[in-house]
Coordinates of C-alpha atoms in Angstrom, one line a residue:
M1 CA 0.0 0.0 0.0
S2 CA 1.3 3.5 -0.8
I3 CA 0.4 7.1 -0.7
M4 CA 1.1 8.8 -4.1
S5 CA 2.2 12.4 -4.1
S6 CA 0.3 14.6 -6.5
S7 CA 3.4 16.7 -7.2
D8 CA 6.2 14.4 -8.4
G9 CA 4.8 10.8 -8.1
T10 CA 6.8 10.1 -4.9
A11 CA 5.4 7.0 -3.2
I12 CA 5.2 6.5 0.6
S13 CA 4.9 3.0 1.9
V14 CA 2.2 2.7 4.6
P15 CA 3.9 -0.4 6.1
R16 CA 7.1 1.6 6.4
V17 CA 5.2 4.5 8.0
R18 CA 3.8 2.0 10.5
A19 CA 7.3 0.8 11.3
E20 CA 8.7 4.3 11.8
F21 CA 6.1 5.6 14.3
D22 CA 5.4 4.5 17.9
G23 CA 2.1 6.4 17.6
R24 CA -0.9 5.0 15.9
V25 CA -1.1 4.7 12.1
I26 CA -4.5 4.2 10.5
A27 CA -5.0 3.5 6.8
P28 CA -7.9 2.6 4.6
G29 CA -9.2 -0.9 5.4
D30 CA -8.1 -0.7 9.1
A31 CA -10.6 -1.0 11.8
G32 CA -11.6 2.4 13.0
Y33 CA -10.6 4.1 9.8
D34 CA -14.0 5.6 9.1
Q35 CA -14.3 6.8 12.6
A36 CA -10.8 8.3 12.5
R37 CA -11.6 10.3 9.3
T38 CA -14.8 11.7 10.6
V39 CA -14.8 15.3 11.8
F40 CA -17.3 17.2 13.9
Y41 CA -19.3 18.7 11.0
G42 CA -21.0 16.5 8.5
G43 CA -20.9 16.8 4.7
F44 CA -17.1 15.9 4.5
D45 CA -16.5 12.5 3.0
R46 CA -12.8 12.7 2.6
R47 CA -10.6 9.7 2.6
P48 CA -7.0 10.4 3.7
A49 CA -4.4 7.9 2.6
V50 CA -3.1 7.7 6.1
I51 CA -3.9 9.1 9.6
I52 CA -1.0 9.3 11.9
R53 CA -1.5 9.9 15.7
P54 CA 2.0 10.8 16.9
A55 CA 3.1 9.9 20.4
D56 CA 5.2 13.1 21.0
A57 CA 6.5 16.2 19.4
A58 CA 9.4 14.4 17.8
E59 CA 7.0 12.2 15.9
V60 CA 5.0 15.4 14.9
A61 CA 8.3 16.7 13.4
S62 CA 8.7 13.4 11.5
V63 CA 5.2 13.6 10.1
V64 CA 5.8 17.2 9.0
T65 CA 9.1 16.1 7.3
L66 CA 7.3 13.2 5.6
A67 CA 4.7 15.5 4.1
R68 CA 7.3 18.1 3.1
D69 CA 9.6 15.6 1.4
S70 CA 6.8 13.7 -0.4
G71 CA 4.7 16.7 -1.4
V72 CA 1.6 14.9 -0.1
E73 CA -1.1 17.2 1.3
L74 CA -1.0 17.6 5.1
A75 CA -4.0 18.2 7.3
V76 CA -3.5 18.9 11.0
R77 CA -6.2 18.0 13.5
S78 CA -6.6 19.0 17.1
G79 CA -10.3 18.5 17.8
G80 CA -11.7 18.3 14.3
H81 CA -14.1 21.2 14.5
S82 CA -13.0 23.2 11.4
T83 CA -16.2 24.4 9.7
A84 CA -14.3 24.2 6.4
G85 CA -13.2 20.6 6.9
H86 CA -9.6 21.5 7.2
S87 CA -9.1 18.8 9.8
V88 CA -9.1 16.0 7.2
S89 CA -7.4 15.6 3.8
D90 CA -8.7 13.7 0.7
G91 CA -5.8 11.5 -0.3
G92 CA -3.2 13.0 1.9
I93 CA -1.8 12.7 5.5
V94 CA -3.8 13.6 8.5
L95 CA -1.6 14.5 11.5
D96 CA -4.1 13.8 14.4
L97 CA -2.9 15.2 17.7
G98 CA -5.6 13.3 19.6
D99 CA -3.2 11.0 21.6
M100 CA -1.1 13.9 22.9
K101 CA -3.0 14.9 26.1
T102 CA -0.4 15.6 28.7
L103 CA -1.4 18.5 31.0
D104 CA 1.0 19.9 33.6
I105 CA -0.6 22.4 36.0
D106 CA 1.5 24.7 38.2
V107 CA -1.1 25.6 40.8
D108 CA 1.0 28.0 42.7
G109 CA 2.3 29.7 39.6
R110 CA -1.2 29.6 37.9
T111 CA 0.1 28.4 34.6
A112 CA -0.4 25.2 32.6
W113 CA 1.6 23.5 29.8
A114 CA -1.0 21.6 27.7
Q115 CA -0.5 19.3 24.8
T116 CA -2.8 20.2 21.9
G117 CA -4.6 16.9 21.7
L118 CA -6.5 18.0 24.7
T119 CA -10.1 19.2 24.3
A120 CA -11.4 22.4 26.0
G121 CA -13.5 20.2 28.2
E122 CA -10.7 18.0 29.3
Y123 CA -8.4 21.0 30.1
T124 CA -11.2 22.9 31.9
T125 CA -12.3 20.0 34.0
A126 CA -8.7 19.3 35.1
A127 CA -8.0 23.0 35.9
A128 CA -11.3 23.3 37.8
A129 CA -10.2 20.6 40.3
H130 CA -7.8 23.4 41.5
G131 CA -10.3 26.2 41.3
L132 CA -8.6 27.5 38.2
A133 CA -9.6 28.2 34.6
T134 CA -8.4 29.4 31.2
G135 CA -11.1 30.7 28.8
F136 CA -11.7 28.7 25.6
G137 CA -14.9 28.5 23.7
D138 CA -18.4 27.2 24.4
T139 CA -18.1 23.6 23.3
A140 CA -16.2 20.9 25.3
S141 CA -15.1 18.8 22.4
V142 CA -13.2 21.6 20.6
G143 CA -9.4 21.0 20.5
I144 CA -7.4 23.5 22.4
G145 CA -4.9 23.8 19.5
G146 CA -7.3 25.0 16.9
I147 CA -9.3 27.3 19.1
T148 CA -6.2 28.9 20.5
L149 CA -4.5 29.5 17.2
G150 CA -7.6 31.1 15.8
G151 CA -8.0 33.5 18.8
G152 CA -10.5 31.9 21.2
V153 CA -13.8 33.6 21.9
G154 CA -15.7 32.2 24.9
Y155 CA -17.4 32.7 28.2
L156 CA -14.5 34.6 29.8
V157 CA -13.9 36.9 26.9
R158 CA -15.0 40.1 28.7
K159 CA -13.3 39.2 32.0
H160 CA -10.0 37.8 30.8
G161 CA -10.0 38.4 27.0
L162 CA -9.4 35.9 24.2
T163 CA -7.7 32.6 24.7
I164 CA -4.6 34.0 23.1
D165 CA -4.5 36.8 25.7
D166 CA -3.7 34.0 28.2
L167 CA -1.1 32.3 26.0
L168 CA 2.3 32.7 27.5
A169 CA 4.4 30.4 25.3
A170 CA 4.2 27.6 22.8
E171 CA 6.2 24.8 21.3
V172 CA 5.8 24.7 17.5
V173 CA 7.0 22.3 14.8
T174 CA 7.8 24.4 11.8
A175 CA 7.9 23.3 8.1
D176 CA 11.6 22.5 8.3
G177 CA 10.9 19.9 11.0
Q178 CA 12.3 22.0 13.9
L179 CA 10.6 22.2 17.3
L180 CA 10.8 25.8 18.4
R181 CA 10.0 27.2 21.8
V182 CA 8.3 30.6 21.2
D183 CA 7.2 33.4 23.4
D184 CA 7.4 37.2 23.4
Q185 CA 11.3 37.0 23.8
T186 CA 12.1 34.0 21.6
H187 CA 10.9 34.0 18.0
P188 CA 8.6 36.9 18.9
D189 CA 7.4 37.2 15.3
L190 CA 6.2 33.7 15.2
F191 CA 4.6 34.0 18.7
W192 CA 2.7 37.1 17.4
A193 CA 1.5 35.2 14.3
I194 CA 0.2 32.1 16.1
R195 CA -2.0 34.2 18.3
G196 CA -4.8 34.5 15.9
G197 CA -3.1 33.5 12.6
G198 CA -4.4 29.9 12.7
G199 CA -2.4 26.9 11.6
N200 CA -0.5 28.7 8.9
F201 CA 2.9 28.6 10.6
G202 CA 3.4 25.2 12.0
V203 CA 2.0 22.6 14.3
A204 CA 1.6 23.7 17.9
T205 CA 2.4 20.7 20.1
R206 CA 2.3 22.3 23.5
L207 CA 0.8 25.6 24.8
K208 CA 1.5 27.4 28.0
F209 CA -1.5 29.2 29.4
R210 CA -2.2 31.6 32.3
L211 CA -4.8 30.3 34.7
H212 CA -7.3 32.4 36.6
Q213 CA -8.9 31.7 40.0
L214 CA -12.4 30.6 39.3
D215 CA -14.1 28.4 41.9
Q216 CA -17.7 28.8 40.7
V217 CA -19.7 30.8 38.3
V218 CA -23.3 31.9 38.0
G219 CA -24.3 30.5 34.7
G220 CA -26.5 28.4 32.5
M221 CA -29.4 28.7 30.0
L222 CA -32.0 31.4 30.1
L223 CA -34.8 31.0 27.6
L224 CA -36.8 34.1 26.6
P225 CA -39.5 34.8 24.0
A226 CA -38.0 36.3 20.8
T227 CA -39.3 39.8 20.2
P228 CA -37.5 42.9 18.9
E229 CA -37.7 44.4 22.4
V230 CA -36.3 41.3 24.1
I231 CA -33.4 40.9 21.6
A232 CA -32.4 44.6 21.7
G233 CA -32.8 44.6 25.5
F234 CA -30.6 41.5 25.8
I235 CA -27.8 43.3 23.9
A236 CA -28.2 46.5 25.9
A237 CA -28.1 44.5 29.2
A238 CA -25.0 42.6 28.0
E239 CA -23.2 45.8 27.1
A240 CA -24.1 47.4 30.5
A241 CA -23.2 44.3 32.5
P242 CA -20.0 44.0 34.6
E243 CA -17.1 42.5 32.6
E244 CA -17.4 39.4 34.7
L245 CA -20.5 38.5 32.6
S246 CA -20.2 37.1 29.1
G247 CA -23.0 35.5 27.2
I248 CA -24.4 34.2 24.0
A249 CA -27.9 34.9 22.7
N250 CA -29.1 32.3 20.1
V251 CA -32.2 33.5 18.3
M252 CA -33.6 30.3 17.0
P253 CA -36.5 27.9 17.0
A254 CA -37.0 26.4 20.5
P255 CA -35.5 22.9 20.5
P256 CA -37.5 20.0 21.9
M257 CA -35.5 19.9 25.1
P258 CA -37.1 18.5 28.3
M259 CA -36.9 21.9 30.1
V260 CA -38.5 23.8 27.3
P261 CA -42.4 24.0 27.4
E262 CA -43.9 21.8 24.7
Q263 CA -46.1 24.6 23.5
V264 CA -43.1 26.7 22.4
H265 CA -41.2 23.9 20.6
G266 CA -40.3 25.3 17.2
E267 CA -41.3 28.8 18.1
L268 CA -38.6 31.5 17.8
V269 CA -36.9 32.1 21.2
V270 CA -33.8 33.7 22.6
L271 CA -31.8 30.7 24.0
A272 CA -29.2 32.5 26.0
M273 CA -26.1 31.1 27.8
L274 CA -24.8 33.3 30.5
V275 CA -21.7 33.1 32.6
Y276 CA -20.7 35.4 35.5
A277 CA -17.1 34.8 36.5
G278 CA -17.0 36.3 40.0
D279 CA -18.8 36.5 43.4
L280 CA -22.0 34.5 43.4
E281 CA -24.2 37.2 45.0
A282 CA -22.9 39.8 42.5
G283 CA -23.6 37.2 39.8
E284 CA -27.2 37.0 40.8
R285 CA -27.5 40.7 40.6
A286 CA -25.8 40.8 37.2
V287 CA -28.2 38.2 35.8
A288 CA -31.3 40.0 37.1
P289 CA -31.7 42.5 34.2
F290 CA -31.8 39.6 31.7
R291 CA -34.5 37.8 33.7
A292 CA -36.5 41.0 33.8
L293 CA -36.6 41.3 30.0
A294 CA -39.6 39.0 29.9
A295 CA -41.1 36.1 31.8
P296 CA -38.5 33.4 31.2
L297 CA -39.7 30.2 29.4
A298 CA -37.0 28.3 31.1
D299 CA -34.4 29.5 33.7
L300 CA -31.4 27.2 34.4
V301 CA -29.0 30.0 35.5
Q302 CA -27.5 29.0 38.8
P303 CA -24.2 28.7 40.7
M304 CA -22.1 25.9 39.2
P305 CA -18.5 24.8 38.7
Y306 CA -17.2 26.4 35.5
P307 CA -17.0 23.1 33.5
G308 CA -20.8 22.7 34.1
I309 CA -21.4 25.4 31.5
Y310 CA -20.5 23.1 28.7
P311 CA -23.6 21.3 27.4
P312 CA -23.6 17.5 27.0
E313 CA -22.7 16.4 23.5
D314 CA -23.7 13.5 21.3
E315 CA -20.6 12.0 19.7
E316 CA -22.8 10.8 16.8
F317 CA -24.1 14.3 16.0
H318 CA -22.5 15.6 12.9
P319 CA -24.5 18.6 11.6
T320 CA -24.4 19.8 8.1
A321 CA -24.6 23.5 8.2
V322 CA -23.8 26.7 6.3
G323 CA -23.0 29.9 8.1
H324 CA -21.5 33.4 8.0
T325 CA -19.6 35.2 10.7
M326 CA -19.4 38.9 11.1
F327 CA -19.2 41.9 13.5
V328 CA -21.7 44.6 13.9
D329 CA -21.7 47.8 16.0
T330 CA -25.2 47.8 17.3
I331 CA -28.4 45.7 17.6
D332 CA -31.4 47.9 18.3
E333 CA -35.0 47.0 17.9
R334 CA -34.9 47.7 14.1
V335 CA -32.0 45.3 13.6
A336 CA -33.7 42.8 15.9
A337 CA -36.8 43.0 13.8
T338 CA -34.7 42.2 10.7
I339 CA -33.2 39.2 12.5
L340 CA -36.7 37.9 13.3
E341 CA -38.0 38.6 9.8
Y342 CA -35.3 36.4 8.2
L343 CA -35.6 33.6 10.8
Q344 CA -39.4 33.5 10.3
A345 CA -39.0 33.4 6.5
S346 CA -36.9 30.3 6.5
D347 CA -38.1 26.7 6.9
A348 CA -34.7 25.2 7.7
P349 CA -35.1 22.6 10.4
M350 CA -32.5 24.6 12.5
R351 CA -31.5 28.2 11.9
V352 CA -30.0 30.7 14.2
A353 CA -28.6 34.2 14.6
Q354 CA -26.0 33.9 17.4
L355 CA -25.2 37.2 19.1
R356 CA -22.1 37.8 21.4
V357 CA -21.4 41.1 23.0
L358 CA -17.6 41.6 23.2
G359 CA -15.6 44.4 24.8
G360 CA -14.1 44.3 28.2
A361 CA -10.6 42.8 28.6
M362 CA -10.6 41.7 24.9
A363 CA -10.9 45.3 23.8
R364 CA -8.1 46.6 26.0
V365 CA -5.4 44.7 24.1
P366 CA -3.9 46.8 21.3
A367 CA -5.1 45.8 17.8
D368 CA -1.5 45.1 16.6
A369 CA -0.4 43.1 19.7
T370 CA -1.6 39.8 18.2
A371 CA -2.8 38.6 14.8
F372 CA -6.4 39.0 16.0
A373 CA -7.0 42.5 14.8
H374 CA -10.7 43.0 15.8
R375 CA -10.2 44.3 19.3
R376 CA -12.6 47.2 18.9
S377 CA -15.4 45.1 17.3
K378 CA -18.4 45.3 19.5
I379 CA -20.8 42.4 18.7
M380 CA -20.1 39.2 16.9
V381 CA -23.0 37.7 14.8
N382 CA -23.0 34.2 13.4
V383 CA -25.8 33.3 11.1
A384 CA -26.3 29.6 10.3
A385 CA -28.7 27.1 8.9
F386 CA -28.7 23.3 8.8
Y387 CA -29.2 21.7 5.4
Q388 CA -30.0 18.2 4.0
G389 CA -28.2 17.4 0.7
P390 CA -26.6 19.5 -2.0
A391 CA -29.7 21.0 -3.4
D392 CA -30.9 22.1 0.0
R393 CA -27.4 23.4 0.8
A394 CA -27.6 25.9 -2.1
V395 CA -31.0 27.1 -0.8
R396 CA -29.7 27.6 2.7
Q397 CA -26.5 29.2 1.5
G398 CA -28.5 31.8 -0.4
W399 CA -30.6 32.6 2.7
V400 CA -27.5 32.9 4.9
E401 CA -25.9 35.3 2.4
E402 CA -29.0 37.5 2.1
F403 CA -29.4 37.5 5.9
A404 CA -25.8 38.5 6.5
A405 CA -26.1 41.3 3.9
A406 CA -29.2 42.7 5.6
L407 CA -27.3 42.8 8.9
Q408 CA -24.0 44.3 7.6
Q409 CA -22.9 47.5 9.2
D410 CA -19.6 49.4 9.1
D411 CA -17.4 46.7 10.6
Q412 CA -16.2 44.6 7.7
G413 CA -14.2 42.2 9.9
A414 CA -14.5 38.4 10.3
Y415 CA -13.4 36.0 13.0
V416 CA -11.2 33.3 11.4
G417 CA -12.3 30.7 14.0
F418 CA -15.8 30.7 12.6
L419 CA -15.0 31.1 8.9
G420 CA -16.1 28.3 6.6
D421 CA -14.9 27.7 3.0
D422 CA -15.5 31.4 2.3
G423 CA -12.7 32.2 -0.1
P424 CA -9.7 34.6 0.0
Q425 CA -11.7 37.8 0.4
R426 CA -13.1 36.7 3.7
I427 CA -9.7 35.6 4.9
H428 CA -8.4 39.1 4.2
Q429 CA -11.3 40.4 6.2
A430 CA -10.1 38.2 9.1
Y431 CA -6.6 39.7 8.7
P432 CA -7.1 43.3 7.5
G433 CA -4.5 45.7 6.3
S434 CA -1.1 45.6 8.0
T435 CA -2.0 42.4 9.9
W436 CA -2.1 40.6 6.5
V437 CA 1.2 42.1 5.4
R438 CA 2.9 41.1 8.6
L439 CA 1.5 37.6 8.6
A440 CA 2.6 37.0 5.0
A441 CA 6.1 38.0 6.0
V442 CA 6.2 35.6 8.9
K443 CA 4.8 32.9 6.7
A444 CA 7.6 33.5 4.2
R445 CA 10.1 33.1 7.0
Y446 CA 8.8 29.9 8.6
D447 CA 6.8 28.2 5.8
P448 CA 8.1 29.5 2.5
T449 CA 6.7 26.6 0.4
N450 CA 3.2 26.9 2.0
L451 CA 3.3 23.3 3.4
F452 CA 0.7 24.4 5.9
R453 CA -2.0 25.3 3.4
L454 CA -5.0 23.3 4.4
N455 CA -6.4 26.1 6.5
H456 CA -7.6 29.7 6.0
N457 CA -4.5 30.2 4.1
I458 CA -2.0 33.1 4.2
P459 CA 0.4 32.6 1.3
P460 CA 4.1 33.5 1.9
A461 CA 4.8 37.1 1.0
S462 CA 6.9 36.0 -2.0
E463 CA 3.9 34.4 -3.6
G464 CA 1.8 37.6 -3.3
A465 CA -1.7 37.7 -1.9

């Protein structure tokens, strides 16, 4: 059995690969191959020639060298949540970090070195045992490698900033097979680039994070009726709230969950997830304005350990969805009415406008301090719809694009962590102006042949962009 390079016909022997790696090697025909090539999102039926799960950073370097020398496409997978399917290759090598899960927590120093096969849930649960936390996203099964390199917007974004704002150092395997230790003093250009620049510059094998004291939060789901007044009021309350409070408002059809009254199943609601990272009594006061917007349809907001905010997940759930991520400056009742109008006009089985008020600690970091340039953006909006089959996908894509256009305001930016297969223009919107120029120069230095291209790609400066 061999992998054929598309560039020069070089063949790689799978038996030889098996012999060279202590980590797991999975090829077509092996038990578990279909499971190993499956990513979180459905709609991707890609068949890699080999999936390698390295045992350590040295083996990661060997996989990178193998891909570079053979010309075979390389996909790097941390948790497999890329909405564009970048976590799996069709015919190439998948470097799956999933077996690299070592976590070393320095409780007194409030730092942690974490291998990038860890999920956000695994890291968060382990840190919570010490009353500590680092902010990641809102889903437990997301890999910490992918979410960190993209920026990391989650439930602690207003209190502690993005995930990258708590990244102190990293170990990165670059295209030449070297393992580099990077921080703000050593390879500072690369350290700047990986904080928001995605997987363009190498494979992060370990990340060093700052930890924050966080024994308990006041958090959970608050379900409210969806009216223009409630939606606009939610945004206003979130903007006025203490920075300890971060939240997500999903305007969507009410799901048939046990805690949701049956009579509202399928009706448009505001399904909000709130987290107050601070004193419990102050948290109850901070949540009160949201509860006062309307009589809640369900109220599960309560004191809980921080990991409790992650909803349970079904490993067999692989949604097929199209979406659009963007930033807006304001959501008043007029904008809220537009949101409801578009959601009511669609018959997609699941459709959503997800609203996140930003600001706080995230906004106090200078725009050029990291490769995430959207520090002044006020509200993130993600519009999405599930689809069933190619024909339906086209219909839902059209609706998403029209919806996003109707919501567009002055902020033209995009968050790379939520980009799908949107094309070069949207990648430029994720990395505007001088950020793009600087990233392309770093790319030329550390990956001049664009080995790491199965991502939201930033070509090396010499190739132009």
